[in-house]
Amino acid sequence: MTSGSRVAAGDVLDADRLRAALAEREPAAKAAPSAVRVVRAPGRVNLIGEHTDYNEGYVLPVAIDLEIRLAVVPTDDRRVEITLLADGDKAGFDLDHIPERSDRWIDYVAGTAWSLADEGLQLRGFRAVLASTLPMQSGLSSSAALELASAWALLDPPDPTAHGLDRMTLARLCQRAENEYVGVKSGLMDQAASSLGRARSAMLLDCRSLDHRAVPLPLLHHAIVVCDTGSPRRLQASEYNKRREECERAVRAIGDRDPSVKSLRDVDLDKLIAARFGMDERTFRRAEHVVRENDRVLEAVVALEAGDLDTVGRLFAQSHASLRDLYEVSSPELDALVEIATAVPGVVGARMTGAGFGGCTVNIVARTAIDRLRQAVETEYPARTGGRPRVFEVEPADGAGVVR
């Protein structure tokens, strides 16, 4: 992302501009500007550890400085209404009569309200405007960011600790909204990263114990660059939930031989190979990816902490090949971006990130090579795919909260 685009992004998210935009639309915000609060939640890019979270494995996400912000004025009428500043689209619902899923963006807000209310938490209606620098449906967790920002907007007062919630519990309630209301059986990684992110760091998350810690990133001379295929993901229409079912089938097959196995987290390569003839080839490939990917996450953490970016690059390559060949969630567009990036001198590693089926790649790039990567992608990708890519340099960011 060039300095000019960072300035533009800052304008979009400027808290005073958002307050003014809300005041133009809502008399309550104009009459009582001190009542308006601005909440934010970041997207995330996953460095490595794909499709391991719902298998109780390890992941290594980074909250990033592409985010969603809501300028909110609380109301007493138990109604939530949000206007998207990008296009003026407006949607809402009543907190006392949360509707069925509508297959629109407001579902993530309504689902979060449902999950929080079901937990017995005190919620309040509001009017809000929403601005975002997160590309939608691109694999950077815009849905999780919307859930977390909505949670901070809905809570009365707007502080999880005042309700006896820590940030991980809030992330789990937002995950429940996505799983049970929206209908996407995602793991916890996206919501945890958006809630618990730390500037200058990735987060190693154990999705079984929920233990987590910051992993400082060696980014003095290198940067994280995201390349967007322009091919959006649609998880409800994808095979995402099918992949989860295939993993569960593998667990049952291995568990028939070893009852101690409750998830693929309990499986090493020896156990998997021993149970190979108890499952079909496709199921075996899915499980092989998860087992090996868990090992790659832990190797990557060691390498990052040692500043060994060559090893990180090798692990990125292995992860992408596994997602392409074993888990079958890559796409021609994602493969093209990875191939273009790895041919650019100064690109340490490139791989698809997120659930796949479209979306983005994550790249670790020498800062001196960012312009070369951008030029290669913008020149070669349209010629190969006919698509229009976008290239973002991103920085690790703190998790969701109120903008002071």
CSV table of C-alpha atoms in Angstrom, one decimal:
chain,number,residue,atom,x,y,z
A,1,MET,CA,0.0,0.0,0.0
A,2,THR,CA,1.5,3.3,-1.0
A,3,SER,CA,1.8,6.2,1.4
A,4,GLY,CA,-1.0,8.0,-0.6
A,5,SER,CA,-3.4,5.0,-0.1
A,6,ARG,CA,-2.6,4.9,3.6
A,7,VAL,CA,-3.6,8.6,3.8
A,8,ALA,CA,-6.8,7.8,2.0
A,9,ALA,CA,-7.5,4.9,4.3
A,10,GLY,CA,-6.9,7.2,7.3
A,11,ASP,CA,-9.4,9.7,5.9
A,12,VAL,CA,-12.0,6.9,5.5
A,13,LEU,CA,-11.6,5.8,9.1
A,14,ASP,CA,-11.0,9.2,10.7
A,15,ALA,CA,-13.1,9.3,13.9
A,16,ASP,CA,-14.1,12.9,13.7
A,17,ARG,CA,-15.3,12.4,10.1
A,18,LEU,CA,-17.3,9.4,11.2
A,19,ARG,CA,-18.9,11.4,14.0
A,20,ALA,CA,-19.8,14.2,11.6
A,21,ALA,CA,-21.3,11.7,9.1
A,22,LEU,CA,-23.4,10.2,11.9
A,23,ALA,CA,-24.6,13.7,13.0
A,24,GLU,CA,-25.7,14.4,9.5
A,25,ARG,CA,-28.0,11.4,9.6
A,26,GLU,CA,-29.1,11.1,13.2
A,27,PRO,CA,-30.6,13.9,15.2
A,28,ALA,CA,-29.6,12.2,18.5
A,29,ALA,CA,-25.9,12.3,17.4
A,30,LYS,CA,-26.2,16.0,16.5
A,31,ALA,CA,-28.0,16.9,19.7
A,32,ALA,CA,-25.6,15.1,22.0
A,33,PRO,CA,-22.2,14.7,20.3
A,34,SER,CA,-20.6,13.6,23.6
A,35,ALA,CA,-22.8,10.5,23.5
A,36,VAL,CA,-21.3,9.3,20.2
A,37,ARG,CA,-18.5,6.7,20.5
A,38,VAL,CA,-16.4,5.1,17.8
A,39,VAL,CA,-15.5,1.5,17.9
A,40,ARG,CA,-13.1,-0.4,15.7
A,41,ALA,CA,-12.1,-4.0,14.9
A,42,PRO,CA,-9.3,-5.2,12.7
A,43,GLY,CA,-9.2,-7.7,10.0
A,44,ARG,CA,-6.6,-10.4,10.1
A,45,VAL,CA,-4.2,-12.2,7.8
A,46,ASN,CA,-3.1,-15.7,8.8
A,47,LEU,CA,0.6,-16.3,8.4
A,48,ILE,CA,0.3,-20.1,8.6
A,49,GLY,CA,-2.0,-22.7,10.0
A,50,GLU,CA,-4.9,-23.0,7.6
A,51,HIS,CA,-8.0,-25.2,8.4
A,52,THR,CA,-6.3,-26.2,11.6
A,53,ASP,CA,-8.4,-24.1,14.0
A,54,TYR,CA,-11.6,-26.2,13.8
A,55,ASN,CA,-9.4,-29.2,14.2
A,56,GLU,CA,-8.2,-27.9,17.6
A,57,GLY,CA,-4.8,-27.2,16.2
A,58,TYR,CA,-2.4,-24.3,16.0
A,59,VAL,CA,-2.7,-21.0,14.1
A,60,LEU,CA,-0.5,-18.0,13.6
A,61,PRO,CA,-2.7,-15.0,12.7
A,62,VAL,CA,-1.9,-11.3,12.7
A,63,ALA,CA,-4.5,-8.6,13.3
A,64,ILE,CA,-3.9,-5.9,10.6
A,65,ASP,CA,-4.4,-2.2,10.1
A,66,LEU,CA,-7.3,-2.8,7.7
A,67,GLU,CA,-10.3,-2.5,9.8
A,68,ILE,CA,-14.0,-1.7,10.3
A,69,ARG,CA,-15.1,1.3,12.3
A,70,LEU,CA,-18.6,2.2,13.6
A,71,ALA,CA,-19.6,5.6,14.9
A,72,VAL,CA,-22.4,4.8,17.3
A,73,VAL,CA,-25.0,6.8,19.2
A,74,PRO,CA,-26.9,4.7,21.8
A,75,THR,CA,-30.7,4.8,21.8
A,76,ASP,CA,-33.4,3.6,24.2
A,77,ASP,CA,-35.7,2.1,21.5
A,78,ARG,CA,-34.1,-1.3,21.3
A,79,ARG,CA,-33.5,-0.9,17.6
A,80,VAL,CA,-30.2,-1.3,15.8
A,81,GLU,CA,-29.7,0.6,12.5
A,82,ILE,CA,-26.4,0.9,10.5
A,83,THR,CA,-25.7,2.8,7.4
A,84,LEU,CA,-22.7,1.8,5.2
A,85,LEU,CA,-20.9,5.0,4.3
A,86,ALA,CA,-19.4,3.4,1.1
A,87,ASP,CA,-22.8,3.0,-0.7
A,88,GLY,CA,-25.5,4.3,1.6
A,89,ASP,CA,-27.0,0.8,2.2
A,90,LYS,CA,-29.0,0.8,5.5
A,91,ALA,CA,-30.2,-2.2,7.5
A,92,GLY,CA,-31.4,-2.9,11.0
A,93,PHE,CA,-33.4,-5.1,13.4
A,94,ASP,CA,-35.1,-5.0,16.8
A,95,LEU,CA,-33.1,-6.4,19.7
A,96,ASP,CA,-36.3,-7.9,21.2
A,97,HIS,CA,-37.3,-9.6,17.9
A,98,ILE,CA,-34.0,-10.6,16.2
A,99,PRO,CA,-35.0,-11.8,12.7
A,100,GLU,CA,-34.1,-15.0,10.9
A,101,ARG,CA,-30.9,-14.9,8.7
A,102,SER,CA,-31.3,-12.7,5.6
A,103,ASP,CA,-28.1,-13.6,3.8
A,104,ARG,CA,-27.0,-9.9,4.0
A,105,TRP,CA,-24.2,-8.2,5.9
A,106,ILE,CA,-26.5,-7.3,8.7
A,107,ASP,CA,-26.7,-11.0,9.7
A,108,TYR,CA,-23.2,-10.7,11.3
A,109,VAL,CA,-24.5,-7.9,13.5
A,110,ALA,CA,-27.9,-9.6,14.3
A,111,GLY,CA,-26.1,-12.9,15.0
A,112,THR,CA,-23.7,-11.1,17.4
A,113,ALA,CA,-26.7,-9.5,19.2
A,114,TRP,CA,-28.4,-12.9,19.4
A,115,SER,CA,-25.3,-14.6,20.9
A,116,LEU,CA,-24.7,-11.8,23.4
A,117,ALA,CA,-28.3,-11.7,24.5
A,118,ASP,CA,-28.4,-15.5,24.9
A,119,GLU,CA,-25.5,-15.1,27.3
A,120,GLY,CA,-27.6,-12.8,29.4
A,121,LEU,CA,-25.6,-9.6,28.6
A,122,GLN,CA,-27.1,-6.2,28.7
A,123,LEU,CA,-27.5,-4.7,25.2
A,124,ARG,CA,-28.6,-1.3,23.9
A,125,GLY,CA,-30.0,-0.2,20.6
A,126,PHE,CA,-28.1,2.3,18.5
A,127,ARG,CA,-27.8,4.1,15.3
A,128,ALA,CA,-24.5,4.0,13.5
A,129,VAL,CA,-22.5,4.6,10.4
A,130,LEU,CA,-19.9,2.1,9.2
A,131,ALA,CA,-16.7,2.7,7.3
A,132,SER,CA,-14.2,0.0,6.3
A,133,THR,CA,-10.8,-0.4,4.7
A,134,LEU,CA,-11.2,-4.1,4.7
A,135,PRO,CA,-12.0,-5.7,1.3
A,136,MET,CA,-15.1,-7.7,1.7
A,137,GLN,CA,-15.2,-11.5,1.1
A,138,SER,CA,-11.5,-11.6,0.5
A,139,GLY,CA,-10.3,-13.9,3.2
A,140,LEU,CA,-9.2,-11.1,5.6
A,141,SER,CA,-11.9,-11.8,8.1
A,142,SER,CA,-14.2,-8.8,7.4
A,143,SER,CA,-17.0,-10.9,9.0
A,144,ALA,CA,-15.2,-11.4,12.2
A,145,ALA,CA,-14.2,-7.7,12.3
A,146,LEU,CA,-17.9,-6.8,11.9
A,147,GLU,CA,-18.9,-9.1,14.7
A,148,LEU,CA,-16.3,-7.7,17.1
A,149,ALA,CA,-17.1,-4.1,16.3
A,150,SER,CA,-20.8,-4.9,16.7
A,151,ALA,CA,-20.2,-6.5,20.0
A,152,TRP,CA,-18.4,-3.4,21.3
A,153,ALA,CA,-21.2,-1.2,20.0
A,154,LEU,CA,-24.0,-3.4,21.4
A,155,LEU,CA,-22.7,-3.8,25.0
A,156,ASP,CA,-23.9,-1.3,27.5
A,157,PRO,CA,-21.5,0.0,28.8
A,158,PRO,CA,-19.2,-0.5,25.8
A,159,ASP,CA,-16.5,-2.4,27.7
A,160,PRO,CA,-16.4,-6.2,27.9
A,161,THR,CA,-14.7,-6.2,31.3
A,162,ALA,CA,-17.7,-4.3,32.8
A,163,HIS,CA,-19.8,-7.4,31.8
A,164,GLY,CA,-17.3,-9.9,33.3
A,165,LEU,CA,-16.0,-10.8,29.8
A,166,ASP,CA,-12.4,-11.2,28.8
A,167,ARG,CA,-11.4,-10.7,25.2
A,168,MET,CA,-11.2,-14.5,24.4
A,169,THR,CA,-14.8,-15.0,25.8
A,170,LEU,CA,-16.0,-12.2,23.6
A,171,ALA,CA,-14.3,-13.8,20.6
A,172,ARG,CA,-16.0,-17.1,21.4
A,173,LEU,CA,-19.4,-15.4,21.5
A,174,CYS,CA,-18.8,-13.8,18.2
A,175,GLN,CA,-17.7,-17.2,16.8
A,176,ARG,CA,-21.0,-18.7,18.0
A,177,ALA,CA,-22.9,-16.0,16.1
A,178,GLU,CA,-21.1,-17.1,12.9
A,179,ASN,CA,-21.5,-20.8,13.5
A,180,GLU,CA,-25.1,-20.9,14.7
A,181,TYR,CA,-26.8,-17.9,13.2
A,182,VAL,CA,-24.9,-17.2,10.0
A,183,GLY,CA,-24.3,-20.9,9.4
A,184,VAL,CA,-20.6,-21.0,8.7
A,185,LYS,CA,-18.8,-23.6,10.8
A,186,SER,CA,-15.7,-21.5,11.2
A,187,GLY,CA,-13.1,-22.0,13.9
A,188,LEU,CA,-12.1,-19.4,16.5
A,189,MET,CA,-9.0,-18.0,14.8
A,190,ASP,CA,-10.6,-15.0,13.0
A,191,GLN,CA,-12.5,-13.7,16.0
A,192,ALA,CA,-9.6,-14.3,18.4
A,193,ALA,CA,-7.2,-12.4,16.1
A,194,SER,CA,-9.6,-9.5,15.8
A,195,SER,CA,-10.2,-9.4,19.5
A,196,LEU,CA,-6.7,-10.1,20.9
A,197,GLY,CA,-4.3,-8.8,18.3
A,198,ARG,CA,-1.1,-7.1,19.2
A,199,ALA,CA,0.8,-4.4,17.3
A,200,ARG,CA,4.1,-5.6,15.9
A,201,SER,CA,3.3,-9.2,16.6
A,202,ALA,CA,1.6,-12.4,15.4
A,203,MET,CA,-0.4,-14.5,17.8
A,204,LEU,CA,0.3,-18.2,18.4
A,205,LEU,CA,-3.1,-19.7,19.3
A,206,ASP,CA,-3.7,-23.2,20.6
A,207,CYS,CA,-7.3,-23.7,19.4
A,208,ARG,CA,-7.8,-26.5,22.0
A,209,SER,CA,-6.6,-24.9,25.2
A,210,LEU,CA,-7.1,-21.4,23.9
A,211,ASP,CA,-3.6,-20.6,25.3
A,212,HIS,CA,-2.1,-17.8,23.2
A,213,ARG,CA,1.0,-15.6,23.1
A,214,ALA,CA,2.4,-12.9,21.1
A,215,VAL,CA,5.2,-13.8,18.6
A,216,PRO,CA,7.2,-10.7,17.7
A,217,LEU,CA,7.8,-10.3,14.0
A,218,PRO,CA,11.1,-9.4,12.4
A,219,LEU,CA,9.7,-6.6,10.2
A,220,LEU,CA,12.4,-4.0,10.4
A,221,HIS,CA,13.6,-4.8,6.9
A,222,HIS,CA,10.6,-6.9,5.7
A,223,ALA,CA,6.9,-6.3,5.4
A,224,ILE,CA,3.7,-8.3,5.2
A,225,VAL,CA,2.0,-7.8,1.9
A,226,VAL,CA,-1.5,-9.0,1.0
A,227,CYS,CA,-2.4,-9.6,-2.6
A,228,ASP,CA,-6.2,-9.8,-3.3
A,229,THR,CA,-7.2,-12.0,-6.3
A,230,GLY,CA,-10.4,-9.9,-6.8
A,231,SER,CA,-12.2,-13.3,-6.7
A,232,PRO,CA,-14.5,-13.2,-3.6
A,233,ARG,CA,-15.1,-16.0,-1.3
A,234,ARG,CA,-18.6,-17.1,-0.6
A,235,LEU,CA,-18.3,-19.6,2.3
A,236,GLN,CA,-22.0,-20.5,2.5
A,237,ALA,CA,-21.8,-21.6,-1.1
A,238,SER,CA,-18.4,-23.1,-0.9
A,239,GLU,CA,-17.2,-26.5,0.3
A,240,TYR,CA,-15.9,-25.1,3.6
A,241,ASN,CA,-18.4,-26.9,5.8
A,242,LYS,CA,-17.7,-30.1,3.7
A,243,ARG,CA,-14.0,-29.9,4.6
A,244,ARG,CA,-14.9,-29.8,8.2
A,245,GLU,CA,-17.1,-32.9,7.8
A,246,GLU,CA,-14.3,-34.7,6.0
A,247,CYS,CA,-12.0,-34.0,8.9
A,248,GLU,CA,-14.6,-35.3,11.3
A,249,ARG,CA,-14.8,-38.5,9.2
A,250,ALA,CA,-11.1,-38.9,9.5
A,251,VAL,CA,-11.2,-38.6,13.2
A,252,ARG,CA,-13.9,-41.3,13.4
A,253,ALA,CA,-11.8,-43.6,11.3
A,254,ILE,CA,-8.7,-43.1,13.4
A,255,GLY,CA,-10.7,-43.2,16.6
A,256,ASP,CA,-11.9,-46.7,15.7
A,257,ARG,CA,-8.3,-47.8,16.2
A,258,ASP,CA,-7.3,-45.4,19.0
A,259,PRO,CA,-10.2,-44.2,21.2
A,260,SER,CA,-8.0,-41.4,22.6
A,261,VAL,CA,-8.2,-39.5,19.3
A,262,LYS,CA,-10.9,-36.9,19.7
A,263,SER,CA,-9.7,-34.5,16.9
A,264,LEU,CA,-7.0,-34.3,14.3
A,265,ARG,CA,-4.9,-32.4,17.0
A,266,ASP,CA,-4.4,-35.9,18.6
A,267,VAL,CA,-3.0,-37.4,15.4
A,268,ASP,CA,0.6,-37.6,14.2
A,269,LEU,CA,1.8,-38.9,10.9
A,270,ASP,CA,2.4,-42.4,12.3
A,271,LYS,CA,-1.2,-42.7,13.6
A,272,LEU,CA,-2.6,-41.3,10.4
A,273,ILE,CA,-0.6,-43.7,8.2
A,274,ALA,CA,-1.6,-46.7,10.4
A,275,ALA,CA,-5.3,-45.8,9.9
A,276,ARG,CA,-5.0,-45.1,6.2
A,277,PHE,CA,-6.9,-48.2,5.0
A,278,GLY,CA,-9.8,-47.3,7.2
A,279,MET,CA,-10.7,-44.2,5.2
A,280,ASP,CA,-11.0,-43.2,1.5
A,281,GLU,CA,-8.2,-41.4,-0.2
A,282,ARG,CA,-9.8,-38.0,-0.2
A,283,THR,CA,-10.4,-38.1,3.6
A,284,PHE,CA,-6.8,-39.2,4.1
A,285,ARG,CA,-5.5,-36.3,2.1
A,286,ARG,CA,-7.6,-33.8,4.1
A,287,ALA,CA,-6.2,-35.3,7.4
A,288,GLU,CA,-2.6,-35.3,6.1
A,289,HIS,CA,-2.8,-31.6,5.4
A,290,VAL,CA,-4.0,-30.8,8.9
A,291,VAL,CA,-1.5,-33.0,10.6
A,292,ARG,CA,1.4,-31.5,8.7
A,293,GLU,CA,0.1,-28.0,8.9
A,294,ASN,CA,0.1,-28.1,12.7
A,295,ASP,CA,3.8,-29.0,12.6
A,296,ARG,CA,4.5,-26.2,10.2
A,297,VAL,CA,2.9,-23.6,12.5
A,298,LEU,CA,5.2,-24.6,15.4
A,299,GLU,CA,8.2,-24.6,13.1
A,300,ALA,CA,7.3,-21.2,11.8
A,301,VAL,CA,7.2,-19.7,15.3
A,302,VAL,CA,10.7,-21.0,16.1
A,303,ALA,CA,12.0,-19.6,12.8
A,304,LEU,CA,10.4,-16.2,13.2
A,305,GLU,CA,11.7,-15.9,16.7
A,306,ALA,CA,15.2,-16.7,15.4
A,307,GLY,CA,14.8,-14.3,12.5
A,308,ASP,CA,15.2,-17.3,10.1
A,309,LEU,CA,13.0,-16.0,7.2
A,310,ASP,CA,14.4,-18.6,4.7
A,311,THR,CA,12.8,-21.3,6.8
A,312,VAL,CA,9.6,-19.3,7.0
A,313,GLY,CA,9.6,-19.0,3.2
A,314,ARG,CA,10.0,-22.8,2.8
A,315,LEU,CA,7.1,-23.4,5.2
A,316,PHE,CA,4.9,-21.0,3.3
A,317,ALA,CA,5.7,-22.9,0.1
A,318,GLN,CA,4.9,-26.2,1.7
A,319,SER,CA,1.7,-24.9,3.2
A,320,HIS,CA,0.4,-23.5,-0.1
A,321,ALA,CA,1.2,-26.8,-2.0
A,322,SER,CA,-0.6,-28.7,0.7
A,323,LEU,CA,-3.7,-26.5,0.6
A,324,ARG,CA,-3.7,-26.8,-3.2
A,325,ASP,CA,-3.1,-30.5,-3.6
A,326,LEU,CA,-4.2,-32.2,-0.4
A,327,TYR,CA,-7.0,-29.9,0.9
A,328,GLU,CA,-8.0,-28.6,-2.5
A,329,VAL,CA,-9.1,-25.1,-1.4
A,330,SER,CA,-6.8,-23.0,-3.6
A,331,SER,CA,-7.8,-21.6,-7.0
A,332,PRO,CA,-6.2,-20.8,-10.3
A,333,GLU,CA,-6.2,-17.1,-9.2
A,334,LEU,CA,-4.5,-17.8,-5.9
A,335,ASP,CA,-1.9,-20.1,-7.5
A,336,ALA,CA,-1.1,-17.5,-10.1
A,337,LEU,CA,-0.5,-14.8,-7.4
A,338,VAL,CA,1.8,-17.2,-5.5
A,339,GLU,CA,3.7,-18.1,-8.7
A,340,ILE,CA,4.1,-14.4,-9.7
A,341,ALA,CA,5.3,-13.4,-6.2
A,342,THR,CA,7.8,-16.2,-5.7
A,343,ALA,CA,9.5,-15.2,-8.9
A,344,VAL,CA,10.2,-11.7,-7.6
A,345,PRO,CA,13.6,-11.2,-6.0
A,346,GLY,CA,13.1,-10.1,-2.4
A,347,VAL,CA,9.9,-12.1,-1.8
A,348,VAL,CA,10.7,-14.4,1.1
A,349,GLY,CA,7.5,-16.4,1.0
A,350,ALA,CA,4.0,-16.5,-0.5
A,351,ARG,CA,0.9,-18.6,0.2
A,352,MET,CA,-2.8,-18.4,0.1
A,353,THR,CA,-4.3,-17.2,3.4
A,354,GLY,CA,-7.7,-17.8,4.9
A,355,ALA,CA,-10.3,-20.5,4.0
A,356,GLY,CA,-9.5,-20.3,0.2
A,357,PHE,CA,-11.9,-20.7,-2.6
A,358,GLY,CA,-10.7,-17.2,-3.7
A,359,GLY,CA,-9.5,-14.3,-1.6
A,360,CYS,CA,-6.0,-13.3,-0.8
A,361,THR,CA,-2.4,-14.4,-0.6
A,362,VAL,CA,0.0,-13.4,2.2
A,363,ASN,CA,3.6,-12.5,1.4
A,364,ILE,CA,6.7,-11.7,3.4
A,365,VAL,CA,8.7,-9.3,1.3
A,366,ALA,CA,11.9,-7.3,1.7
A,367,ARG,CA,10.8,-3.6,2.0
A,368,THR,CA,13.1,-2.8,-1.0
A,369,ALA,CA,11.1,-5.3,-3.1
A,370,ILE,CA,7.5,-4.2,-2.4
A,371,ASP,CA,7.3,-2.0,-5.5
A,372,ARG,CA,8.8,-4.8,-7.7
A,373,LEU,CA,6.1,-7.2,-6.3
A,374,ARG,CA,3.3,-4.7,-6.9
A,375,GLN,CA,4.5,-4.1,-10.5
A,376,ALA,CA,4.8,-7.8,-11.2
A,377,VAL,CA,1.3,-8.5,-9.8
A,378,GLU,CA,-0.4,-5.6,-11.6
A,379,THR,CA,1.2,-6.5,-14.9
A,380,GLU,CA,1.2,-10.3,-14.9
A,381,TYR,CA,-1.9,-11.2,-13.0
A,382,PRO,CA,-4.5,-9.6,-15.4
A,383,ALA,CA,-2.7,-11.2,-18.3
A,384,ARG,CA,-2.9,-14.6,-16.7
A,385,THR,CA,-6.4,-14.5,-15.2
A,386,GLY,CA,-8.2,-11.5,-16.6
A,387,GLY,CA,-8.7,-10.4,-13.0
A,388,ARG,CA,-8.0,-7.1,-11.3
A,389,PRO,CA,-5.7,-7.6,-8.3
A,390,ARG,CA,-5.1,-5.3,-5.3
A,391,VAL,CA,-1.9,-5.1,-3.3
A,392,PHE,CA,-1.8,-4.0,0.3
A,393,GLU,CA,1.1,-3.5,2.6
A,394,VAL,CA,-0.2,-4.1,6.1
A,395,GLU,CA,1.0,-3.7,9.6
A,396,PRO,CA,0.2,-5.7,12.7
A,397,ALA,CA,-2.5,-4.0,14.8
A,398,ASP,CA,-4.1,-4.1,18.2
A,399,GLY,CA,-7.4,-5.9,18.7
A,400,ALA,CA,-10.9,-4.4,18.8
A,401,GLY,CA,-12.0,-1.6,21.1
A,402,VAL,CA,-13.1,2.0,21.5
A,403,VAL,CA,-11.3,4.7,19.6
A,404,ARG,CA,-10.2,7.4,22.0
